[in-house]
mmCIF file of C-alpha atoms in Angstrom:
data_model
loop_
_atom_site.group_PDB
_atom_site.id
_atom_site.type_symbol
_atom_site.label_atom_id
_atom_site.label_comp_id
_atom_site.label_asym_id
_atom_site.label_seq_id
_atom_site.Cartn_x
_atom_site.Cartn_y
_atom_site.Cartn_z
ATOM 1 C CA GLU A 1 150.679 0.602 -108.328
ATOM 2 C CA ASP A 2 149.486 1.678 -111.871
ATOM 3 C CA GLN A 3 151.134 0.362 -114.638
ATOM 4 C CA VAL A 4 151.634 0.715 -118.207
ATOM 5 C CA THR A 5 153.343 -1.338 -120.696
ATOM 6 C CA GLN A 6 153.525 -0.997 -124.280
ATOM 7 C CA SER A 7 154.828 -3.551 -126.760
ATOM 8 C CA PRO A 8 156.679 -4.374 -129.186
ATOM 9 C CA GLU A 9 159.574 -1.857 -127.768
ATOM 10 C CA ALA A 10 160.553 -1.199 -131.551
ATOM 11 C CA LEU A 11 158.717 -2.421 -134.802
ATOM 12 C CA ARG A 12 160.012 -2.160 -138.276
ATOM 13 C CA LEU A 13 157.727 -2.017 -140.994
ATOM 14 C CA GLN A 14 157.855 -1.843 -144.770
ATOM 15 C CA GLU A 15 156.261 1.376 -146.330
ATOM 16 C CA GLY A 16 152.756 0.285 -146.791
ATOM 17 C CA GLU A 17 152.596 -2.641 -144.282
ATOM 18 C CA SER A 18 149.935 -2.110 -141.939
ATOM 19 C CA SER A 19 150.452 -3.107 -138.175
ATOM 20 C CA SER A 20 149.188 -2.373 -134.637
ATOM 21 C CA LEU A 21 150.749 -1.406 -131.340
ATOM 22 C CA ASN A 22 149.474 -2.572 -128.131
ATOM 23 C CA CYS A 23 149.471 -0.762 -124.838
ATOM 24 C CA SER A 24 148.200 -2.530 -121.693
ATOM 25 C CA TYR A 25 147.500 -0.718 -118.633
ATOM 26 C CA THR A 26 146.555 -1.715 -114.998
ATOM 27 C CA VAL A 27 144.878 1.101 -113.151
ATOM 28 C CA SER A 28 142.778 1.640 -110.078
ATOM 29 C CA GLY A 29 140.304 3.643 -112.335
ATOM 30 C CA LEU A 30 141.174 5.186 -115.941
ATOM 31 C CA ARG A 31 140.039 8.842 -116.559
ATOM 32 C CA GLY A 32 141.808 9.007 -119.960
ATOM 33 C CA LEU A 33 144.356 7.411 -122.209
ATOM 34 C CA PHE A 34 146.583 9.298 -124.469
ATOM 35 C CA TRP A 35 148.807 8.784 -127.248
ATOM 36 C CA TYR A 36 151.545 10.777 -127.943
ATOM 37 C CA ARG A 37 154.023 10.965 -131.061
ATOM 38 C CA GLN A 38 157.896 11.810 -130.027
ATOM 39 C CA ASP A 39 160.189 12.378 -132.898
ATOM 40 C CA PRO A 40 164.126 12.297 -131.858
ATOM 41 C CA GLY A 41 165.254 15.717 -129.886
ATOM 42 C CA LYS A 42 161.775 16.901 -129.683
ATOM 43 C CA GLY A 43 158.897 16.604 -126.588
ATOM 44 C CA PRO A 44 155.658 14.624 -127.352
ATOM 45 C CA GLU A 45 153.306 15.548 -129.664
ATOM 46 C CA PHE A 46 149.653 14.707 -128.695
ATOM 47 C CA LEU A 47 148.086 12.058 -130.996
ATOM 48 C CA PHE A 48 144.590 11.397 -129.302
ATOM 49 C CA THR A 49 142.395 11.186 -125.932
ATOM 50 C CA LEU A 50 140.320 7.926 -125.186
ATOM 51 C CA TYR A 51 138.119 7.630 -122.303
ATOM 52 C CA SER A 52 135.582 4.902 -122.460
ATOM 53 C CA ALA A 53 135.674 1.486 -123.599
ATOM 54 C CA GLY A 54 135.141 0.900 -127.124
ATOM 55 C CA GLU A 55 135.495 4.177 -128.130
ATOM 56 C CA GLU A 56 137.689 4.710 -131.499
ATOM 57 C CA LYS A 57 139.420 7.895 -132.890
ATOM 58 C CA GLU A 58 141.095 8.249 -136.485
ATOM 59 C CA LYS A 59 143.486 10.567 -137.682
ATOM 60 C CA GLU A 60 144.981 10.267 -141.517
ATOM 61 C CA ARG A 61 146.736 6.946 -141.468
ATOM 62 C CA LEU A 62 146.406 6.627 -137.380
ATOM 63 C CA LYS A 63 143.558 4.439 -135.553
ATOM 64 C CA ALA A 64 143.035 4.382 -131.731
ATOM 65 C CA THR A 65 140.976 2.006 -129.876
ATOM 66 C CA LEU A 66 140.004 1.559 -126.343
ATOM 67 C CA THR A 67 139.073 -1.622 -123.963
ATOM 68 C CA LYS A 68 139.158 -1.983 -120.499
ATOM 69 C CA LYS A 69 142.633 -3.191 -120.529
ATOM 70 C CA GLU A 70 144.564 -2.022 -123.294
ATOM 71 C CA SER A 71 144.585 0.171 -126.191
ATOM 72 C CA PHE A 72 145.697 -0.056 -129.914
ATOM 73 C CA LEU A 73 147.022 2.148 -132.318
ATOM 74 C CA HIS A 74 146.357 0.904 -135.585
ATOM 75 C CA ILE A 75 148.818 2.376 -138.287
ATOM 76 C CA THR A 76 147.357 1.546 -142.332
ATOM 77 C CA ALA A 77 149.758 1.913 -145.243
ATOM 78 C CA PRO A 78 152.837 3.422 -143.021
ATOM 79 C CA LYS A 79 154.994 6.087 -144.540
ATOM 80 C CA PRO A 80 158.823 6.606 -143.671
ATOM 81 C CA GLU A 81 157.378 9.778 -142.195
ATOM 82 C CA ASP A 82 155.399 7.776 -139.634
ATOM 83 C CA SER A 83 158.714 7.011 -137.798
ATOM 84 C CA ALA A 84 158.851 8.313 -134.373
ATOM 85 C CA THR A 85 158.178 6.591 -130.843
ATOM 86 C CA TYR A 86 154.533 6.257 -129.966
ATOM 87 C CA LEU A 87 153.913 7.197 -126.147
ATOM 88 C CA CYS A 88 150.885 5.776 -124.298
ATOM 89 C CA ALA A 89 149.998 7.692 -121.016
ATOM 90 C CA VAL A 90 147.100 7.440 -118.703
ATOM 91 C CA GLN A 91 145.594 9.747 -116.303
ATOM 92 C CA VAL A 92 144.021 7.688 -113.015
ATOM 93 C CA LEU A 93 140.954 9.114 -111.305
ATOM 94 C CA GLY A 94 141.733 10.401 -107.856
ATOM 95 C CA ARG A 95 145.353 10.181 -108.402
ATOM 96 C CA GLY A 96 147.317 13.759 -107.746
ATOM 97 C CA ALA A 97 145.887 16.948 -107.767
ATOM 98 C CA GLY A 98 146.530 17.577 -111.363
ATOM 99 C CA ASN A 99 145.937 14.149 -112.595
ATOM 100 C CA MET A 100 149.513 14.045 -114.142
ATOM 101 C CA LEU A 101 150.247 11.119 -117.035
ATOM 102 C CA THR A 102 151.501 7.926 -116.120
ATOM 103 C CA PHE A 103 153.546 6.866 -119.600
ATOM 104 C CA GLY A 104 154.471 3.318 -121.089
ATOM 105 C CA GLY A 105 158.052 2.774 -122.356
ATOM 106 C CA GLY A 106 156.979 3.524 -125.827
ATOM 107 C CA THR A 107 157.298 1.728 -128.988
ATOM 108 C CA ARG A 108 160.063 2.611 -131.387
ATOM 109 C CA LEU A 109 158.406 2.328 -135.003
ATOM 110 C CA MET A 110 160.755 2.590 -138.483
ATOM 111 C CA VAL A 111 159.383 2.317 -141.460
ATOM 112 C CA LYS A 112 161.401 1.508 -144.363
ATOM 113 C CA PRO A 113 160.588 2.702 -148.038
ATOM 114 C CA GLY B 1 150.289 29.865 -131.731
ATOM 115 C CA ALA B 2 152.956 29.557 -129.780
ATOM 116 C CA GLY B 3 153.712 26.560 -128.188
ATOM 117 C CA VAL B 4 155.708 25.283 -125.009
ATOM 118 C CA SER B 5 159.057 26.356 -124.827
ATOM 119 C CA GLN B 6 162.026 25.544 -122.889
ATOM 120 C CA SER B 7 165.449 26.917 -122.080
ATOM 121 C CA PRO B 8 168.040 26.121 -122.664
ATOM 122 C CA ARG B 9 167.881 23.327 -125.278
ATOM 123 C CA TYR B 10 171.079 21.766 -123.911
ATOM 124 C CA LYS B 11 172.962 22.124 -120.641
ATOM 125 C CA VAL B 12 176.005 20.028 -119.977
ATOM 126 C CA ALA B 13 177.072 20.659 -116.237
ATOM 127 C CA LYS B 14 180.105 19.572 -113.936
ATOM 128 C CA ARG B 15 179.013 17.036 -110.928
ATOM 129 C CA GLY B 16 178.016 19.438 -107.996
ATOM 130 C CA GLN B 17 177.047 22.346 -110.082
ATOM 131 C CA ASP B 18 173.281 23.655 -109.723
ATOM 132 C CA VAL B 19 171.188 24.248 -112.353
ATOM 133 C CA ALA B 20 168.114 26.022 -113.553
ATOM 134 C CA LEU B 21 166.043 25.179 -116.364
ATOM 135 C CA ARG B 22 163.347 27.292 -117.497
ATOM 136 C CA CYS B 23 159.788 26.660 -118.973
ATOM 137 C CA ASP B 24 157.313 29.162 -120.877
ATOM 138 C CA PRO B 25 154.252 27.509 -121.006
ATOM 139 C CA ILE B 26 151.301 28.268 -123.560
ATOM 140 C CA SER B 27 149.617 31.781 -122.793
ATOM 141 C CA GLY B 28 146.612 31.096 -120.491
ATOM 142 C CA HIS B 29 147.597 27.711 -119.601
ATOM 143 C CA VAL B 30 146.437 27.441 -115.848
ATOM 144 C CA SER B 31 148.432 23.873 -115.578
ATOM 145 C CA LEU B 32 151.921 23.433 -115.904
ATOM 146 C CA PHE B 33 153.962 19.877 -115.102
ATOM 147 C CA TRP B 34 157.677 18.919 -115.070
ATOM 148 C CA TYR B 35 158.369 15.203 -116.412
ATOM 149 C CA GLN B 36 162.162 13.531 -116.667
ATOM 150 C CA GLN B 37 162.816 11.322 -119.341
ATOM 151 C CA ALA B 38 165.401 8.821 -119.082
ATOM 152 C CA LEU B 39 167.050 7.638 -122.736
ATOM 153 C CA GLY B 40 165.074 4.978 -123.982
ATOM 154 C CA GLN B 41 162.192 5.492 -121.366
ATOM 155 C CA GLY B 42 159.116 7.327 -121.275
ATOM 156 C CA PRO B 43 158.751 10.501 -118.933
ATOM 157 C CA GLU B 44 158.162 10.437 -115.735
ATOM 158 C CA PHE B 45 156.104 12.787 -113.528
ATOM 159 C CA LEU B 46 158.435 15.376 -111.223
ATOM 160 C CA THR B 47 155.615 18.089 -110.181
ATOM 161 C CA TYR B 48 152.131 19.902 -110.987
ATOM 162 C CA PHE B 49 151.325 23.824 -110.561
ATOM 163 C CA GLN B 50 148.164 25.267 -110.641
ATOM 164 C CA ASN B 51 148.962 28.754 -111.289
ATOM 165 C CA GLU B 52 151.472 29.353 -109.026
ATOM 166 C CA ALA B 53 150.703 27.008 -106.372
ATOM 167 C CA GLN B 54 152.626 23.709 -106.706
ATOM 168 C CA LEU B 55 150.092 21.225 -105.390
ATOM 169 C CA ASP B 56 151.983 18.035 -106.513
ATOM 170 C CA LYS B 57 155.543 17.176 -105.736
ATOM 171 C CA SER B 58 155.188 13.811 -105.478
ATOM 172 C CA GLY B 59 157.663 12.877 -108.095
ATOM 173 C CA LEU B 60 160.685 15.119 -107.098
ATOM 174 C CA PRO B 61 163.337 12.546 -106.520
ATOM 175 C CA SER B 62 164.961 14.274 -103.720
ATOM 176 C CA ASP B 63 165.417 17.627 -102.292
ATOM 177 C CA ARG B 64 168.208 18.686 -104.530
ATOM 178 C CA PHE B 65 165.258 19.429 -107.219
ATOM 179 C CA PHE B 66 163.205 22.490 -106.314
ATOM 180 C CA ALA B 67 160.590 23.882 -108.831
ATOM 181 C CA GLU B 68 158.638 27.667 -108.343
ATOM 182 C CA ARG B 69 156.449 29.097 -110.791
ATOM 183 C CA PRO B 70 155.839 32.588 -108.992
ATOM 184 C CA GLU B 71 153.237 34.488 -110.970
ATOM 185 C CA GLY B 72 151.420 31.502 -112.523
ATOM 186 C CA SER B 73 153.281 31.622 -115.967
ATOM 187 C CA VAL B 74 157.024 30.740 -116.059
ATOM 188 C CA SER B 75 158.225 27.908 -114.375
ATOM 189 C CA THR B 76 161.790 27.232 -113.567
ATOM 190 C CA LEU B 77 163.270 23.775 -112.357
ATOM 191 C CA LYS B 78 166.321 23.704 -110.411
ATOM 192 C CA ILE B 79 168.635 20.960 -109.679
ATOM 193 C CA GLN B 80 171.289 21.648 -106.643
ATOM 194 C CA ARG B 81 174.929 19.440 -106.554
ATOM 195 C CA THR B 82 174.278 17.485 -109.718
ATOM 196 C CA GLN B 83 174.848 14.185 -110.054
ATOM 197 C CA GLN B 84 175.284 11.849 -112.785
ATOM 198 C CA GLU B 85 172.359 9.868 -112.736
ATOM 199 C CA ASP B 86 170.316 13.606 -112.893
ATOM 200 C CA SER B 87 171.096 13.413 -116.601
ATOM 201 C CA ALA B 88 167.838 12.909 -118.442
ATOM 202 C CA VAL B 89 165.598 14.971 -120.601
ATOM 203 C CA TYR B 90 163.447 17.590 -118.377
ATOM 204 C CA LEU B 91 160.257 18.152 -120.278
ATOM 205 C CA CYS B 92 157.573 20.717 -119.543
ATOM 206 C CA ALA B 93 153.993 20.717 -120.209
ATOM 207 C CA SER B 94 151.160 22.733 -120.184
ATOM 208 C CA SER B 95 146.896 22.353 -119.948
ATOM 209 C CA LEU B 96 144.314 24.978 -120.456
ATOM 210 C CA GLN B 97 142.919 23.452 -117.121
ATOM 211 C CA THR B 98 143.224 20.750 -114.485
ATOM 212 C CA LYS B 99 142.636 17.392 -116.479
ATOM 213 C CA GLU B 100 143.059 18.686 -119.666
ATOM 214 C CA THR B 101 145.343 17.595 -122.900
ATOM 215 C CA GLN B 102 149.256 18.230 -121.809
ATOM 216 C CA TYR B 103 151.502 19.671 -124.446
ATOM 217 C CA PHE B 104 154.584 19.465 -124.013
ATOM 218 C CA GLY B 105 157.714 21.730 -124.667
ATOM 219 C CA PRO B 106 160.826 20.070 -126.654
ATOM 220 C CA GLY B 107 162.726 19.370 -123.218
ATOM 221 C CA THR B 108 166.166 20.538 -122.052
ATOM 222 C CA ARG B 109 168.971 18.042 -122.460
ATOM 223 C CA LEU B 110 171.181 17.604 -119.167
ATOM 224 C CA LEU B 111 173.994 15.946 -119.420
ATOM 225 C CA VAL B 112 176.234 15.978 -115.753
ATOM 226 C CA LEU B 113 179.889 14.964 -116.078
#
């Protein structure tokens, strides 16, 4: 069974304090790993897609990396506006006609000024 | 351009009532997905359409849940005889083609009393 586990469940940082969020996955065959940001009362907002181990992508203060077992979302010098829930999701090869996303439980990030 | 829109944004229903939730995908997007998100959890897949064809409904929790996309654009998720456990946020997502990045709407928050 495909599994996606995110840790920690919640993370409190001071502004400027860099850290990493973890997404561990167990799937039969990975097509792609997705990171989304979700603000309260809103839908998930797309951040990155990673397809193969060793791949990295960056956007402003965020950097996503991928290995064969997990992905990390590194946040460098975070600001209060980075506070949100970060969701990790996988698409599995051959699973379902449309390759739906299987999500982890999310990490709630709070950045205090 | 316009993103995915959903209506209503909030819905309160009495147990046993039928509800209909609407999704307007991004114009030209072939694939459309419905997800259910319980409080504090990641979204879970419900069903998938490619144009007007419902190709995967493996995530629908019971036969009280029904979805349609008759003209390959707007989709409606209908829940009959609502139960308290149906209370959740219902998210719609669309992608240009199958397997490509999914873009989410703001969701409909359903509360069944």
